[in-house]
Amino acid sequence: MHEVFINYRTQGGKEAAYMCHERLSARFGDGSVFLAAKSIPPGTNYADALISNVRRSHVLLALIDEHWLDAPDRKNPGRRALVNRQDWVRRELEEALTSGILVVPLMIGRSAVQLDARRLPKSLAELAECQYERLTLRAIDTDMARLCDRLIRQVPELAALDRHPAPAATSDPDRESGVHNSGQRGGIGQVNGSLGTFVNESHGPLHTGSGDQIHQNHSPKITGDSTNYVAGNNHGGIRQEFGPRVPRKDDER
């Protein structure tokens, strides 16, 4: 089943239509995008194929360039194509709007401007109120990727066909373990949880815990439980213990 129907005018929009078809097919699969020149089998009644595929689609992309509104009617010189009720671009759009299908005007190039409802047939006036997207051929890959990302958030059927879903967020081992060390060299690092404080490459006085630290005549005085003090160069580890000091057997002699 074709999920996306590409509506375009052969004069001026054919190149963009083929480029859109290629990128949409790569994202959602070959059978998910309808383009009349590629999707209608030989010998098929094209009128029935066009209308039936519009009705079965979930999204219609209306490719609109700067000449789209004033494109001439080939069968009636001097008149605009959109004025002709038999114009296929118009008929496909009317069918999509009346069927409740999501219609997205896709403005081709920087010169294409938002549609003016006063210049559209009454049956297409709603098209001027549809939020449009812009497509530039120089940045078509980026623009189409952005469009596809937005469509899958609106159309669950497309999300199920997405061949390039966004990667799942990866976990941060350091964050999960509660360790935060942003390339710190020396000083104090913080460890969340019940581990306490770690000290690495200290080169000066260091005091941690709840005790007091007093420097007097270069003879430090330290009081309080759970207190660490480091002076000078430290080339080893520091272990901090909490709570009352437990006597060792050697202290009992």
mmCIF file of C-alpha atoms in Angstrom:
data_model
loop_
_atom_site.group_PDB
_atom_site.id
_atom_site.type_symbol
_atom_site.label_atom_id
_atom_site.label_comp_id
_atom_site.label_asym_id
_atom_site.label_seq_id
_atom_site.Cartn_x
_atom_site.Cartn_y
_atom_site.Cartn_z
ATOM 1 C CA MET A 1 0.000 0.000 0.000
ATOM 2 C CA HIS A 2 1.251 3.479 -0.885
ATOM 3 C CA GLU A 3 1.409 5.629 2.244
ATOM 4 C CA VAL A 4 2.673 8.822 0.556
ATOM 5 C CA PHE A 5 1.191 10.256 -2.644
ATOM 6 C CA ILE A 6 3.324 12.764 -4.573
ATOM 7 C CA ASN A 7 1.219 15.415 -6.288
ATOM 8 C CA TYR A 8 3.166 17.434 -8.857
ATOM 9 C CA ARG A 9 2.842 19.296 -12.109
ATOM 10 C CA THR A 10 4.897 17.821 -14.942
ATOM 11 C CA GLN A 11 5.973 21.247 -16.111
ATOM 12 C CA GLY A 12 8.355 22.548 -13.445
ATOM 13 C CA GLY A 13 7.902 19.870 -10.782
ATOM 14 C CA LYS A 14 8.955 16.626 -12.433
ATOM 15 C CA GLU A 15 12.622 16.730 -11.378
ATOM 16 C CA ALA A 16 11.782 17.488 -7.754
ATOM 17 C CA ALA A 17 9.102 14.774 -7.755
ATOM 18 C CA TYR A 18 11.580 12.104 -8.861
ATOM 19 C CA MET A 19 14.122 13.216 -6.273
ATOM 20 C CA CYS A 20 11.497 13.113 -3.526
ATOM 21 C CA HIS A 21 10.344 9.672 -4.637
ATOM 22 C CA GLU A 22 13.905 8.343 -4.479
ATOM 23 C CA ARG A 23 14.524 9.583 -0.927
ATOM 24 C CA LEU A 24 11.109 8.672 0.431
ATOM 25 C CA SER A 25 11.452 5.158 -0.999
ATOM 26 C CA ALA A 26 14.871 4.782 0.607
ATOM 27 C CA ARG A 27 13.386 5.790 3.959
ATOM 28 C CA PHE A 28 10.058 3.925 3.895
ATOM 29 C CA GLY A 29 10.386 1.290 1.161
ATOM 30 C CA ASP A 30 9.731 1.176 -2.591
ATOM 31 C CA GLY A 31 6.060 0.287 -2.286
ATOM 32 C CA SER A 32 5.234 3.030 0.201
ATOM 33 C CA VAL A 33 5.420 6.015 -2.193
ATOM 34 C CA PHE A 34 3.126 6.705 -5.154
ATOM 35 C CA LEU A 35 4.453 8.612 -8.155
ATOM 36 C CA ALA A 36 2.220 8.396 -11.217
ATOM 37 C CA ALA A 37 5.051 8.029 -13.722
ATOM 38 C CA LYS A 38 6.530 5.103 -11.768
ATOM 39 C CA SER A 39 3.668 3.496 -9.867
ATOM 40 C CA ILE A 40 0.937 2.927 -12.483
ATOM 41 C CA PRO A 41 1.444 -0.382 -14.347
ATOM 42 C CA PRO A 42 1.171 -0.386 -18.163
ATOM 43 C CA GLY A 43 -2.371 -0.729 -19.479
ATOM 44 C CA THR A 44 -3.972 0.351 -16.183
ATOM 45 C CA ASN A 45 -6.758 2.933 -16.244
ATOM 46 C CA TYR A 46 -4.729 5.861 -14.976
ATOM 47 C CA ALA A 47 -7.764 7.916 -13.876
ATOM 48 C CA ASP A 48 -8.964 5.143 -11.569
ATOM 49 C CA ALA A 49 -5.411 4.504 -10.364
ATOM 50 C CA LEU A 50 -4.845 8.145 -9.440
ATOM 51 C CA ILE A 51 -8.073 8.628 -7.497
ATOM 52 C CA SER A 52 -7.960 5.254 -5.723
ATOM 53 C CA ASN A 53 -4.349 5.736 -4.632
ATOM 54 C CA VAL A 54 -5.061 9.214 -3.287
ATOM 55 C CA ARG A 55 -7.854 7.767 -1.153
ATOM 56 C CA ARG A 56 -5.681 4.942 0.178
ATOM 57 C CA SER A 57 -2.738 7.179 1.074
ATOM 58 C CA HIS A 58 -2.136 8.735 4.474
ATOM 59 C CA VAL A 59 -0.114 11.726 3.245
ATOM 60 C CA LEU A 60 -0.229 13.788 0.060
ATOM 61 C CA LEU A 61 2.785 15.949 -0.718
ATOM 62 C CA ALA A 62 1.842 18.844 -2.996
ATOM 63 C CA LEU A 63 4.989 20.014 -4.808
ATOM 64 C CA ILE A 64 4.664 23.748 -5.451
ATOM 65 C CA ASP A 65 7.253 25.907 -7.198
ATOM 66 C CA GLU A 66 7.177 29.629 -7.969
ATOM 67 C CA HIS A 67 5.249 29.044 -11.238
ATOM 68 C CA TRP A 68 2.728 26.548 -9.837
ATOM 69 C CA LEU A 69 -0.109 28.989 -9.226
ATOM 70 C CA ASP A 70 0.052 30.547 -12.706
ATOM 71 C CA ALA A 71 0.976 27.436 -14.692
ATOM 72 C CA PRO A 72 -0.805 27.638 -18.084
ATOM 73 C CA ASP A 73 -3.525 25.253 -19.156
ATOM 74 C CA ARG A 74 -2.180 23.363 -22.171
ATOM 75 C CA LYS A 75 -5.662 22.611 -23.466
ATOM 76 C CA ASN A 76 -6.954 26.142 -22.997
ATOM 77 C CA PRO A 77 -4.271 28.712 -23.891
ATOM 78 C CA GLY A 78 -4.502 31.924 -21.917
ATOM 79 C CA ARG A 79 -6.039 30.266 -18.853
ATOM 80 C CA ARG A 80 -4.481 28.959 -15.673
ATOM 81 C CA ALA A 81 -4.358 25.186 -15.286
ATOM 82 C CA LEU A 82 -5.922 25.304 -11.807
ATOM 83 C CA VAL A 83 -9.057 26.925 -13.224
ATOM 84 C CA ASN A 84 -9.728 23.792 -15.268
ATOM 85 C CA ARG A 85 -11.851 21.354 -13.235
ATOM 86 C CA GLN A 86 -10.278 18.451 -15.150
ATOM 87 C CA ASP A 87 -6.725 19.443 -14.224
ATOM 88 C CA TRP A 88 -5.214 16.394 -12.521
ATOM 89 C CA VAL A 89 -3.170 18.366 -10.013
ATOM 90 C CA ARG A 90 -6.389 20.040 -8.894
ATOM 91 C CA ARG A 91 -8.428 16.813 -8.877
ATOM 92 C CA GLU A 92 -5.882 14.943 -6.762
ATOM 93 C CA LEU A 93 -5.742 17.787 -4.241
ATOM 94 C CA GLU A 94 -9.536 18.038 -4.050
ATOM 95 C CA GLU A 95 -9.802 14.294 -3.449
ATOM 96 C CA ALA A 96 -7.215 14.416 -0.664
ATOM 97 C CA LEU A 97 -8.811 17.401 1.081
ATOM 98 C CA THR A 98 -12.312 15.925 0.981
ATOM 99 C CA SER A 99 -11.022 12.517 2.153
ATOM 100 C CA GLY A 100 -9.360 13.966 5.248
ATOM 101 C CA ILE A 101 -5.851 12.970 4.176
ATOM 102 C CA LEU A 102 -2.895 14.902 5.577
ATOM 103 C CA VAL A 103 -1.932 17.385 2.841
ATOM 104 C CA VAL A 104 1.507 18.980 3.069
ATOM 105 C CA PRO A 105 2.393 21.786 0.622
ATOM 106 C CA LEU A 106 6.068 21.333 -0.244
ATOM 107 C CA MET A 107 7.505 24.631 -1.460
ATOM 108 C CA ILE A 108 10.267 24.042 -4.003
ATOM 109 C CA GLY A 109 13.106 26.573 -3.865
ATOM 110 C CA ARG A 110 13.428 29.888 -2.074
ATOM 111 C CA SER A 111 11.217 31.818 -4.491
ATOM 112 C CA ALA A 112 8.033 29.840 -3.823
ATOM 113 C CA VAL A 113 5.826 31.734 -1.373
ATOM 114 C CA GLN A 114 2.877 30.765 0.784
ATOM 115 C CA LEU A 115 -0.321 30.358 -1.201
ATOM 116 C CA ASP A 116 -3.002 33.041 -1.260
ATOM 117 C CA ALA A 117 -6.456 31.507 -0.813
ATOM 118 C CA ARG A 118 -7.990 34.304 -2.902
ATOM 119 C CA ARG A 119 -6.129 33.042 -5.970
ATOM 120 C CA LEU A 120 -7.110 29.416 -5.494
ATOM 121 C CA PRO A 121 -10.333 27.717 -6.597
ATOM 122 C CA LYS A 122 -12.775 27.566 -3.676
ATOM 123 C CA SER A 123 -12.361 23.809 -3.548
ATOM 124 C CA LEU A 124 -8.631 24.310 -2.835
ATOM 125 C CA ALA A 125 -8.842 27.315 -0.500
ATOM 126 C CA GLU A 126 -8.045 25.066 2.470
ATOM 127 C CA LEU A 127 -4.645 24.334 0.924
ATOM 128 C CA ALA A 128 -3.502 27.876 1.750
ATOM 129 C CA GLU A 129 -4.056 27.154 5.452
ATOM 130 C CA CYS A 130 -2.028 23.936 5.527
ATOM 131 C CA GLN A 131 1.368 24.229 7.196
ATOM 132 C CA TYR A 132 3.968 23.962 4.455
ATOM 133 C CA GLU A 133 7.517 22.630 4.303
ATOM 134 C CA ARG A 134 10.325 23.962 2.132
ATOM 135 C CA LEU A 135 12.584 21.933 -0.131
ATOM 136 C CA THR A 136 15.749 23.258 -1.747
ATOM 137 C CA LEU A 137 17.428 21.053 -4.326
ATOM 138 C CA ARG A 138 20.892 21.971 -3.062
ATOM 139 C CA ALA A 139 20.023 20.713 0.414
ATOM 140 C CA ILE A 140 17.489 18.085 -0.597
ATOM 141 C CA ASP A 141 18.955 15.309 1.565
ATOM 142 C CA THR A 142 18.813 17.446 4.707
ATOM 143 C CA ASP A 143 15.385 18.872 3.879
ATOM 144 C CA MET A 144 13.883 15.472 3.076
ATOM 145 C CA ALA A 145 15.332 13.907 6.225
ATOM 146 C CA ARG A 146 13.730 16.673 8.297
ATOM 147 C CA LEU A 147 10.407 16.216 6.498
ATOM 148 C CA CYS A 148 10.444 12.442 7.055
ATOM 149 C CA ASP A 149 11.244 12.890 10.744
ATOM 150 C CA ARG A 150 8.222 15.153 11.123
ATOM 151 C CA LEU A 151 5.891 12.906 9.144
ATOM 152 C CA ILE A 152 6.606 9.810 11.223
ATOM 153 C CA ARG A 153 5.565 11.730 14.344
ATOM 154 C CA GLN A 154 2.192 12.459 12.727
ATOM 155 C CA VAL A 155 1.553 9.243 10.816
ATOM 156 C CA PRO A 156 2.017 5.990 12.795
ATOM 157 C CA GLU A 157 1.830 3.958 9.581
ATOM 158 C CA LEU A 158 5.001 5.661 8.346
ATOM 159 C CA ALA A 159 6.766 5.213 11.670
ATOM 160 C CA ALA A 160 6.245 1.452 11.331
ATOM 161 C CA LEU A 161 7.968 1.503 7.915
ATOM 162 C CA ASP A 162 10.871 3.736 8.917
ATOM 163 C CA ARG A 163 14.171 2.152 7.858
ATOM 164 C CA HIS A 164 16.308 4.753 9.627
ATOM 165 C CA PRO A 165 14.808 5.267 13.094
ATOM 166 C CA ALA A 166 16.584 7.602 15.494
ATOM 167 C CA PRO A 167 19.177 5.738 17.619
ATOM 168 C CA ALA A 168 18.187 5.004 21.190
ATOM 169 C CA ALA A 169 19.839 7.135 23.847
ATOM 170 C CA THR A 170 22.930 5.407 25.234
ATOM 171 C CA SER A 171 23.586 5.263 28.946
ATOM 172 C CA ASP A 172 26.547 7.008 30.564
ATOM 173 C CA PRO A 173 28.508 4.509 32.712
ATOM 174 C CA ASP A 174 30.053 7.290 34.785
ATOM 175 C CA ARG A 175 26.663 8.859 35.458
ATOM 176 C CA GLU A 176 25.129 5.531 36.456
ATOM 177 C CA SER A 177 27.959 4.762 38.873
ATOM 178 C CA GLY A 178 27.745 8.216 40.446
ATOM 179 C CA VAL A 179 31.352 9.138 39.551
ATOM 180 C CA HIS A 180 31.962 12.569 38.045
ATOM 181 C CA ASN A 181 35.466 13.317 36.823
ATOM 182 C CA SER A 182 35.764 15.829 33.982
ATOM 183 C CA GLY A 183 39.432 15.329 33.232
ATOM 184 C CA GLN A 184 40.395 16.623 36.660
ATOM 185 C CA ARG A 185 44.062 16.280 37.582
ATOM 186 C CA GLY A 186 44.852 16.631 41.262
ATOM 187 C CA GLY A 187 42.664 18.055 44.006
ATOM 188 C CA ILE A 188 39.388 16.588 45.131
ATOM 189 C CA GLY A 189 36.835 14.694 43.106
ATOM 190 C CA GLN A 190 33.307 13.956 44.246
ATOM 191 C CA VAL A 191 31.807 10.489 44.356
ATOM 192 C CA ASN A 192 28.046 10.378 44.772
ATOM 193 C CA GLY A 193 26.427 7.806 46.995
ATOM 194 C CA SER A 194 27.983 6.295 50.110
ATOM 195 C CA LEU A 195 31.598 6.159 48.938
ATOM 196 C CA GLY A 196 32.683 9.541 50.293
ATOM 197 C CA THR A 197 35.537 11.668 48.900
ATOM 198 C CA PHE A 198 38.567 10.704 46.825
ATOM 199 C CA VAL A 199 41.811 12.673 46.595
ATOM 200 C CA ASN A 200 44.227 12.458 43.708
ATOM 201 C CA GLU A 201 47.690 14.027 43.413
ATOM 202 C CA SER A 202 47.346 16.551 46.195
ATOM 203 C CA HIS A 203 50.230 19.059 46.401
ATOM 204 C CA GLY A 204 49.205 21.096 49.414
ATOM 205 C CA PRO A 205 47.203 21.055 52.656
ATOM 206 C CA LEU A 206 43.981 19.130 52.463
ATOM 207 C CA HIS A 207 41.240 18.720 55.020
ATOM 208 C CA THR A 208 38.065 16.678 54.692
ATOM 209 C CA GLY A 209 35.528 15.674 57.314
ATOM 210 C CA SER A 210 33.849 17.478 60.188
ATOM 211 C CA GLY A 211 36.876 18.353 62.344
ATOM 212 C CA ASP A 212 38.822 21.602 62.737
ATOM 213 C CA GLN A 213 42.123 22.390 61.098
ATOM 214 C CA ILE A 214 44.511 24.867 62.775
ATOM 215 C CA HIS A 215 47.927 25.929 61.465
ATOM 216 C CA GLN A 216 50.191 27.261 64.217
ATOM 217 C CA ASN A 217 53.942 27.659 63.857
ATOM 218 C CA HIS A 218 53.890 25.239 60.945
ATOM 219 C CA SER A 219 52.548 22.528 63.243
ATOM 220 C CA PRO A 220 49.025 21.689 62.149
ATOM 221 C CA LYS A 221 46.469 20.807 64.750
ATOM 222 C CA ILE A 222 43.523 18.724 63.631
ATOM 223 C CA THR A 223 40.535 17.720 65.736
ATOM 224 C CA GLY A 224 37.208 16.060 65.054
ATOM 225 C CA ASP A 225 35.947 12.748 63.780
ATOM 226 C CA SER A 226 36.432 11.625 60.225
ATOM 227 C CA THR A 227 39.188 14.118 59.464
ATOM 228 C CA ASN A 228 41.941 13.792 56.886
ATOM 229 C CA TYR A 229 44.946 16.039 56.521
ATOM 230 C CA VAL A 230 47.573 16.032 53.799
ATOM 231 C CA ALA A 231 50.526 18.390 53.616
ATOM 232 C CA GLY A 232 53.201 18.408 50.954
ATOM 233 C CA ASN A 233 53.287 16.005 48.058
ATOM 234 C CA ASN A 234 51.012 13.014 48.113
ATOM 235 C CA HIS A 235 51.920 10.160 45.801
ATOM 236 C CA GLY A 236 49.667 7.526 47.262
ATOM 237 C CA GLY A 237 46.039 7.014 48.117
ATOM 238 C CA ILE A 238 44.030 8.371 51.004
ATOM 239 C CA ARG A 239 41.565 6.258 52.920
ATOM 240 C CA GLN A 240 38.867 7.905 54.978
ATOM 241 C CA GLU A 241 36.995 6.095 57.737
ATOM 242 C CA PHE A 242 33.826 7.356 59.392
ATOM 243 C CA GLY A 243 32.507 6.892 62.914
ATOM 244 C CA PRO A 244 34.393 6.223 66.169
ATOM 245 C CA ARG A 245 37.843 4.750 65.917
ATOM 246 C CA VAL A 246 37.957 0.994 66.504
ATOM 247 C CA PRO A 247 40.929 0.014 68.725
ATOM 248 C CA ARG A 248 43.427 -2.369 67.166
ATOM 249 C CA LYS A 249 44.890 -5.264 69.075
ATOM 250 C CA ASP A 250 48.304 -3.623 68.886
ATOM 251 C CA ASP A 251 46.954 -0.652 70.876
ATOM 252 C CA GLU A 252 46.111 -2.881 73.827
ATOM 253 C CA ARG A 253 49.770 -3.763 74.607
#
